[in-house]
Coordinates of C-alpha atoms in Angstrom, one line a residue:
X411 CA 0.0 -0.2 0.1
X412 CA 2.7 2.7 0.8
X413 CA 4.5 2.1 -3.1
X414 CA 0.7 2.4 -4.3
X415 CA 0.1 5.3 -2.1
X416 CA 3.3 7.2 -3.8
X417 CA 2.8 6.6 -7.0
X418 CA -0.5 7.7 -6.6
X419 CA 0.3 11.1 -4.8
X420 CA 2.9 11.5 -7.6
X421 CA 0.4 11.2 -10.2
X422 CA 2.3 8.3 -11.8
X423 CA 0.9 6.6 -14.5
X424 CA 1.5 2.6 -13.3
X425 CA -0.2 -1.1 -14.1
X426 CA 0.0 -3.5 -11.1
X427 CA 0.2 -7.2 -11.4
X428 CA -1.3 -9.8 -8.7
X429 CA 1.6 -12.0 -7.6
X430 CA 0.2 -14.7 -5.3
X431 CA 3.5 -15.2 -3.9
X432 CA 6.8 -13.4 -3.9
X433 CA 8.1 -16.5 -5.6
X434 CA 6.4 -15.2 -8.9
X435 CA 7.7 -11.6 -8.1
X436 CA 10.5 -10.7 -10.8
X437 CA 12.8 -9.7 -7.7
X438 CA 11.9 -12.7 -5.3
X439 CA 10.5 -10.4 -3.0
X440 CA 6.9 -8.1 -2.9
X441 CA 6.3 -5.4 -3.2
X442 CA 8.4 -5.1 -6.8
X443 CA 8.7 -2.7 -9.6
X444 CA 10.1 -3.0 -12.7
X445 CA 10.6 0.0 -14.2
X446 CA 11.7 -0.4 -18.0
X447 CA 13.4 -4.0 -17.1
X448 CA 14.9 -2.8 -14.0
X449 CA 13.4 -4.5 -11.1
X450 CA 13.8 -2.5 -7.6
X451 CA 13.1 -4.2 -4.5
X452 CA 15.6 -7.0 -4.4
X453 CA 17.7 -7.3 -1.7
X454 CA 21.3 -7.4 -3.0
X455 CA 22.5 -8.6 0.2
X456 CA 20.0 -11.5 0.3
X457 CA 21.7 -14.6 -1.3
X458 CA 19.0 -17.2 -0.5
X459 CA 15.3 -17.1 0.4
X460 CA 16.2 -17.3 4.3
X461 CA 17.6 -14.3 4.4
X462 CA 14.9 -12.3 2.5
X463 CA 12.1 -9.8 4.1
X464 CA 8.9 -11.2 3.9
X465 CA 7.1 -8.5 5.4
X466 CA 8.2 -6.6 2.7
X467 CA 9.2 -3.5 4.9
X468 CA 12.7 -3.1 3.0
X469 CA 11.5 -3.7 -0.2
X470 CA 9.2 -0.5 0.2
X471 CA 11.4 1.5 1.3
X472 CA 14.0 0.6 -1.3
X473 CA 11.3 1.5 -4.3
X474 CA 10.2 4.7 -2.6
X475 CA 14.0 5.8 -2.6
X476 CA 14.1 4.9 -6.2
X477 CA 11.6 6.7 -7.0
X478 CA 12.4 9.8 -5.3
X479 CA 15.9 9.4 -6.8
X480 CA 14.7 8.8 -10.8
X481 CA 11.0 9.5 -10.9
X482 CA 9.3 11.7 -9.1
X483 CA 10.5 13.4 -5.8
X484 CA 7.7 13.7 -3.0
X485 CA 9.8 16.4 -0.9
X486 CA 11.0 18.2 -3.7
X487 CA 8.8 21.1 -2.1
X488 CA 9.7 20.9 1.1
X489 CA 12.7 23.7 1.4
X490 CA 13.2 24.9 4.6
X491 CA 16.1 22.8 7.0
X492 CA 13.0 22.3 9.9
X493 CA 10.9 20.9 7.4
X494 CA 12.9 18.6 6.1
X495 CA 14.4 17.6 9.5
X496 CA 10.1 16.9 10.8
X497 CA 10.6 14.6 7.8
X498 CA 13.0 12.3 8.4
X499 CA 11.8 12.7 12.4
X500 CA 8.6 11.3 11.9
X501 CA 9.5 8.9 8.7
X502 CA 11.8 7.3 11.6
X503 CA 8.7 7.3 14.1
X504 CA 6.4 5.7 11.3
X505 CA 8.9 3.0 10.6
X506 CA 9.9 2.1 13.6
X507 CA 6.7 2.0 15.5
X508 CA 4.0 1.7 13.5
X509 CA 5.7 -0.6 10.8
X510 CA 6.9 -2.5 13.7
X511 CA 3.3 -2.8 14.9
X512 CA 2.1 -3.7 11.3
X513 CA 4.7 -6.5 10.9
X514 CA 3.9 -7.7 14.9
X515 CA 0.3 -8.4 14.8
X516 CA 0.8 -9.6 10.7
X517 CA 3.2 -12.0 11.8
X518 CA 4.3 -12.8 15.2
X519 CA 0.7 -12.6 16.7
X520 CA 0.2 -16.2 16.9
X521 CA -3.6 -15.7 17.2
X522 CA -3.9 -13.2 14.4
X523 CA -1.1 -15.3 12.1
X524 CA -3.2 -18.4 12.4
X525 CA -6.8 -17.4 11.6
X526 CA -5.5 -14.4 9.0
X527 CA -2.1 -14.6 7.3
X528 CA -1.6 -18.2 7.4
X529 CA -5.0 -18.3 5.1
X530 CA -4.0 -15.3 3.0
X531 CA -0.6 -16.2 2.4
X532 CA -0.8 -20.0 2.1
X533 CA -3.8 -20.1 -0.4
X534 CA -1.7 -19.8 -3.7
X535 CA 0.2 -23.3 -2.5
X536 CA -1.5 -26.8 -2.5
X537 CA -1.6 -28.5 1.0
X538 CA 1.0 -29.0 2.8
X539 CA 2.6 -26.5 1.4
X540 CA -0.1 -24.1 2.6
X541 CA 0.6 -24.6 5.9
X542 CA 4.5 -25.2 5.8
X543 CA 6.1 -21.4 4.0
X544 CA 4.0 -19.6 6.3
X545 CA 5.0 -20.8 9.3
X546 CA 8.6 -20.5 8.0
X547 CA 8.1 -17.2 6.6
X548 CA 6.6 -16.2 10.3
X549 CA 9.9 -17.9 11.9
X550 CA 11.8 -15.4 9.3
X551 CA 10.4 -12.4 10.5
X552 CA 10.5 -12.9 13.8
X553 CA 14.1 -13.4 13.3
X554 CA 14.8 -10.3 11.5
X555 CA 12.5 -8.1 13.8
X556 CA 14.0 -10.0 16.7
X557 CA 10.8 -10.9 18.5
X558 CA 10.0 -14.0 20.3
X559 CA 7.1 -15.9 18.7
X560 CA 4.6 -15.0 21.4
X561 CA 4.4 -13.2 24.6
X562 CA 2.3 -10.5 26.6
X563 CA 5.9 -8.3 27.2
X564 CA 6.3 -8.0 23.4
X565 CA 2.7 -7.6 22.5
X566 CA 2.7 -4.7 25.5
X567 CA 5.7 -2.9 24.4
X568 CA 4.3 -3.1 20.7
X569 CA 0.9 -1.8 21.7
X570 CA 2.5 0.9 23.8
X571 CA 4.9 2.2 20.6
X572 CA 2.1 2.5 18.4
X573 CA 0.1 4.8 20.5
X574 CA 2.9 7.4 21.2
X575 CA 3.4 7.2 17.2
X576 CA -0.3 7.8 17.0
X577 CA 0.0 10.9 19.7
X578 CA 3.3 11.9 17.8
X579 CA 1.5 11.9 14.4
X580 CA -2.1 13.4 15.3
X581 CA -0.2 16.5 17.7
X582 CA 1.6 16.6 14.4
X583 CA -1.2 17.1 11.7
X584 CA -2.9 19.3 14.2
X585 CA -0.1 22.2 14.6
X586 CA 1.9 21.6 10.9
X587 CA -1.5 20.3 8.3
X588 CA -4.6 21.5 8.9
X589 CA -5.3 20.9 5.3
X590 CA -5.2 17.6 3.2
X591 CA -1.5 16.6 4.0
X592 CA 1.1 16.0 6.8
X593 CA 2.9 19.5 5.8
X594 CA -0.1 21.4 4.4
X595 CA -1.8 21.1 0.5
X596 CA 1.2 19.0 -1.1
X597 CA 1.9 15.4 0.0
X598 CA 5.0 14.2 1.3
X599 CA 6.7 10.6 1.2
X600 CA 5.6 11.0 5.0
X601 CA 1.8 11.1 3.6
X602 CA 2.8 7.6 1.8
X603 CA 4.0 5.6 4.4
X604 CA 1.6 7.1 7.3
X605 CA -1.8 6.3 5.8
X606 CA -0.2 2.5 4.2
X607 CA 0.3 1.3 7.9
X608 CA -2.8 3.5 9.4
X609 CA -5.1 2.7 6.8
X610 CA -4.0 -1.3 7.3
X611 CA -3.9 -1.0 11.3
X612 CA -8.2 0.9 10.5
X613 CA -9.0 -1.7 8.1
X614 CA -7.1 -5.1 8.2
X615 CA -8.7 -8.0 10.4
X616 CA -5.3 -8.0 11.8
X617 CA -5.1 -4.5 13.4
X618 CA -8.1 -4.8 15.5
X619 CA -5.8 -4.9 19.0
X620 CA -4.7 -1.2 17.9
X621 CA -8.1 0.0 16.3
X622 CA -9.4 1.0 20.1
X623 CA -5.9 3.2 20.1
X624 CA -7.0 5.1 17.3
X625 CA -10.0 5.9 17.2
X626 CA -8.6 8.1 20.3
X627 CA -7.5 10.3 17.5
X628 CA -10.0 12.0 15.8
X629 CA -7.9 14.2 13.3
X630 CA -5.9 10.8 12.5
X631 CA -9.5 9.1 11.2
X632 CA -10.2 11.8 9.2
X633 CA -6.7 12.0 7.6
X634 CA -7.0 8.7 6.2
X635 CA -10.5 8.9 5.2
X636 CA -9.5 12.3 3.5
X637 CA -6.5 10.9 1.8
X638 CA -8.1 7.3 0.2
X639 CA -11.2 9.6 -1.2
X640 CA -8.6 11.9 -3.4
X641 CA -5.9 9.5 -3.6
X642 CA -7.5 6.0 -4.2
X643 CA -10.7 5.4 -6.5
X644 CA -14.2 4.6 -5.7
X645 CA -15.8 1.4 -5.8
X646 CA -17.1 2.5 -9.3
X647 CA -13.5 3.0 -10.5
X648 CA -13.9 6.8 -10.7
X649 CA -11.3 9.5 -9.3
X650 CA -8.3 8.5 -7.8
X651 CA -4.7 9.9 -9.0
X652 CA -2.2 7.9 -10.9
X653 CA -2.7 4.4 -12.1
X654 CA -5.1 1.9 -11.9
X655 CA -4.0 -1.0 -9.5
X656 CA -4.9 -2.0 -6.3
X657 CA -8.9 -2.6 -5.5
X658 CA -10.6 0.3 -4.0
X659 CA -10.0 0.6 -0.1
X660 CA -13.8 0.9 1.2
X661 CA -13.6 2.4 5.0
X662 CA -17.6 2.9 5.3
X663 CA -17.5 0.2 8.3
X664 CA -13.5 0.7 9.5
X665 CA -14.3 2.4 12.4
X666 CA -15.9 -0.9 13.7
X667 CA -14.0 -3.7 15.5
X668 CA -14.3 -7.1 13.9
X669 CA -17.3 -9.0 14.4
X670 CA -16.4 -12.8 15.3
X671 CA -19.8 -14.3 16.0
X672 CA -22.6 -15.2 13.8
X673 CA -23.1 -14.8 10.2
X674 CA -21.6 -11.3 10.6
X675 CA -17.9 -12.7 10.7
X676 CA -15.5 -11.2 8.6
X677 CA -14.3 -13.9 6.4
X678 CA -12.1 -12.1 4.1
X679 CA -8.5 -11.1 4.6
X680 CA -9.9 -7.4 4.2
X681 CA -13.1 -7.9 6.0
X682 CA -16.1 -5.9 5.4
X683 CA -15.9 -3.8 2.0
X684 CA -13.3 -5.6 0.6
X685 CA -12.9 -7.2 -2.6
X686 CA -15.7 -9.3 -4.1
X687 CA -12.9 -11.7 -5.2
X688 CA -11.6 -12.2 -1.8
X689 CA -14.8 -13.5 -0.4
X690 CA -16.5 -12.3 2.6
X691 CA -19.0 -9.6 3.0
X692 CA -20.0 -6.6 0.5
X693 CA -21.2 -2.7 2.2
X694 CA -21.7 -4.7 6.0
X695 CA -24.9 -6.4 4.0
X696 CA -25.1 -10.3 5.0
X697 CA -25.1 -11.2 1.0
X698 CA -22.3 -13.3 0.2
X699 CA -20.2 -12.4 -2.4
X700 CA -19.5 -14.6 -5.6
X701 CA -16.2 -16.2 -6.1
X702 CA -14.1 -14.3 -8.7
X703 CA -13.7 -17.0 -11.7
X704 CA -10.5 -18.6 -12.4
X705 CA -8.7 -17.7 -15.2
X706 CA -6.6 -19.8 -17.5
X707 CA -3.1 -18.4 -15.5
X708 CA -5.0 -19.8 -12.4
X709 CA -5.7 -23.2 -13.9
X710 CA -2.2 -23.8 -15.2
X711 CA -1.1 -22.9 -12.1
X712 CA -2.9 -25.0 -9.9
X713 CA -2.3 -28.3 -12.2
X714 CA 1.7 -27.6 -11.9
X715 CA 1.8 -27.2 -8.6
X716 CA 0.1 -30.6 -8.1
X717 CA 2.8 -32.3 -10.4
X718 CA 5.2 -30.6 -8.8
X719 CA 3.8 -32.4 -5.3
X720 CA 3.6 -35.7 -6.7
X721 CA 7.4 -35.0 -8.1
X722 CA 8.0 -34.2 -4.8
X723 CA 7.2 -37.1 -3.3
X724 CA 8.5 -39.6 -5.9
X725 CA 11.5 -37.8 -5.1
X726 CA 11.3 -38.3 -1.8
X727 CA 10.5 -42.1 -2.1
X728 CA 13.0 -43.1 -4.5
X729 CA 15.6 -41.3 -1.9
X730 CA 14.4 -43.5 1.0
X731 CA 14.5 -46.6 -1.1
X732 CA 17.6 -46.1 -3.1
X733 CA 19.9 -44.3 0.1
X734 CA 21.1 -44.6 2.7
X735 CA 18.0 -44.7 4.8
X736 CA 16.5 -47.9 3.9
X737 CA 18.8 -50.3 2.5
X738 CA 18.7 -54.0 1.0
X739 CA 21.6 -56.4 2.4
X740 CA 22.0 -59.2 0.3
X741 CA 25.1 -61.5 1.0
X742 CA 27.4 -63.3 -1.2
X743 CA 29.0 -66.5 -0.6
X744 CA 32.9 -67.0 -0.4
X745 CA 35.2 -69.4 -1.9
X746 CA 34.3 -72.3 0.9
X747 CA 30.7 -71.8 0.7
X748 CA 30.8 -72.3 -3.1
X749 CA 32.8 -75.5 -3.0
X750 CA 30.1 -76.8 -0.1
X751 CA 27.3 -75.7 -2.4
X752 CA 29.0 -77.9 -5.1
X753 CA 29.8 -80.8 -3.3
X754 CA 26.3 -80.9 -2.0
X755 CA 25.1 -81.1 -6.0
X756 CA 27.7 -84.1 -6.9
X757 CA 25.9 -85.8 -3.6
X758 CA 22.1 -84.9 -4.8
X759 CA 23.1 -86.1 -8.7
X760 CA 25.3 -89.4 -7.0
X761 CA 22.3 -90.2 -5.6
X762 CA 19.6 -89.8 -8.4
X763 CA 22.0 -92.4 -10.3
X764 CA 21.8 -95.0 -8.0
X765 CA 18.5 -94.9 -7.1
X766 CA 18.2 -95.2 -11.5
X767 CA 20.7 -97.9 -10.9
X768 CA 18.6 -99.8 -8.6
X769 CA 15.4 -99.3 -10.7

């Protein structure tokens, strides 16, 4: 969302390709930017999949830096040293507090990971990979964040950090913004990053733990709604700036906490108002949405996935049978054994000849 918000706030034309997994991305990570065959977002220091950042925070930061240097710099109009210092300080605050809260409740928190993240990220893989791969990504995210998997101390610290960030942004928006964006009438990179995390905390099911704290700052709520209306198109595809990409964000119900009981339960990754292709309910009405029919590309991907799993099982079975785990021992006869066997055979032949002579 941060990358798309940057592109839209800069008024750039772009197209978006839906990658079900990071492995389908040209950089091996999500998000990724393909500009004239120049792939941006890849971690040059990550030599294997285990070292990659599956939270997407580092890739989004690299893309934003690339856009600012080579395409469009949203911060070019900030002329004073005070404004640039405030920009750097609040960007660091958002990335250290709000980004940590986003990653924590998406990957680290066990209940929310099991209920939402594992289902969303594992849907692209066949069983049992749909369970194994998200758990591996969870462990890598925890290692990168330096957070233990579970624990009230970590959860309390994350909530406290998010509350501090909400309060600081609320005061800054009241004192410096007052208009449409953080620094007045023109957007900056801070608007792209702050809007991404604030809207995620407000809309995503995993953000329910932070929603009560966010409600304490009405000007942040109004800010998210204001940027959404100006930047993103509505449900009909009208409005918005920049190229068409992600589905429209419908925040008509985002102030309400998730209803986990009854038929009004959130069933999609985006909850109420999400994309119809993701399942769930539309606009809070209790009418099930029709699933989007599978394209030829999706059908081909699923067919190849089944073949991949079958080949993997065959490879494991062949390794077990021909490797060192299961061995078949065939004893060889020595010279002495061969002589004994030959002698026994001669005795059998002599006995048969004697029987024939007697007859």
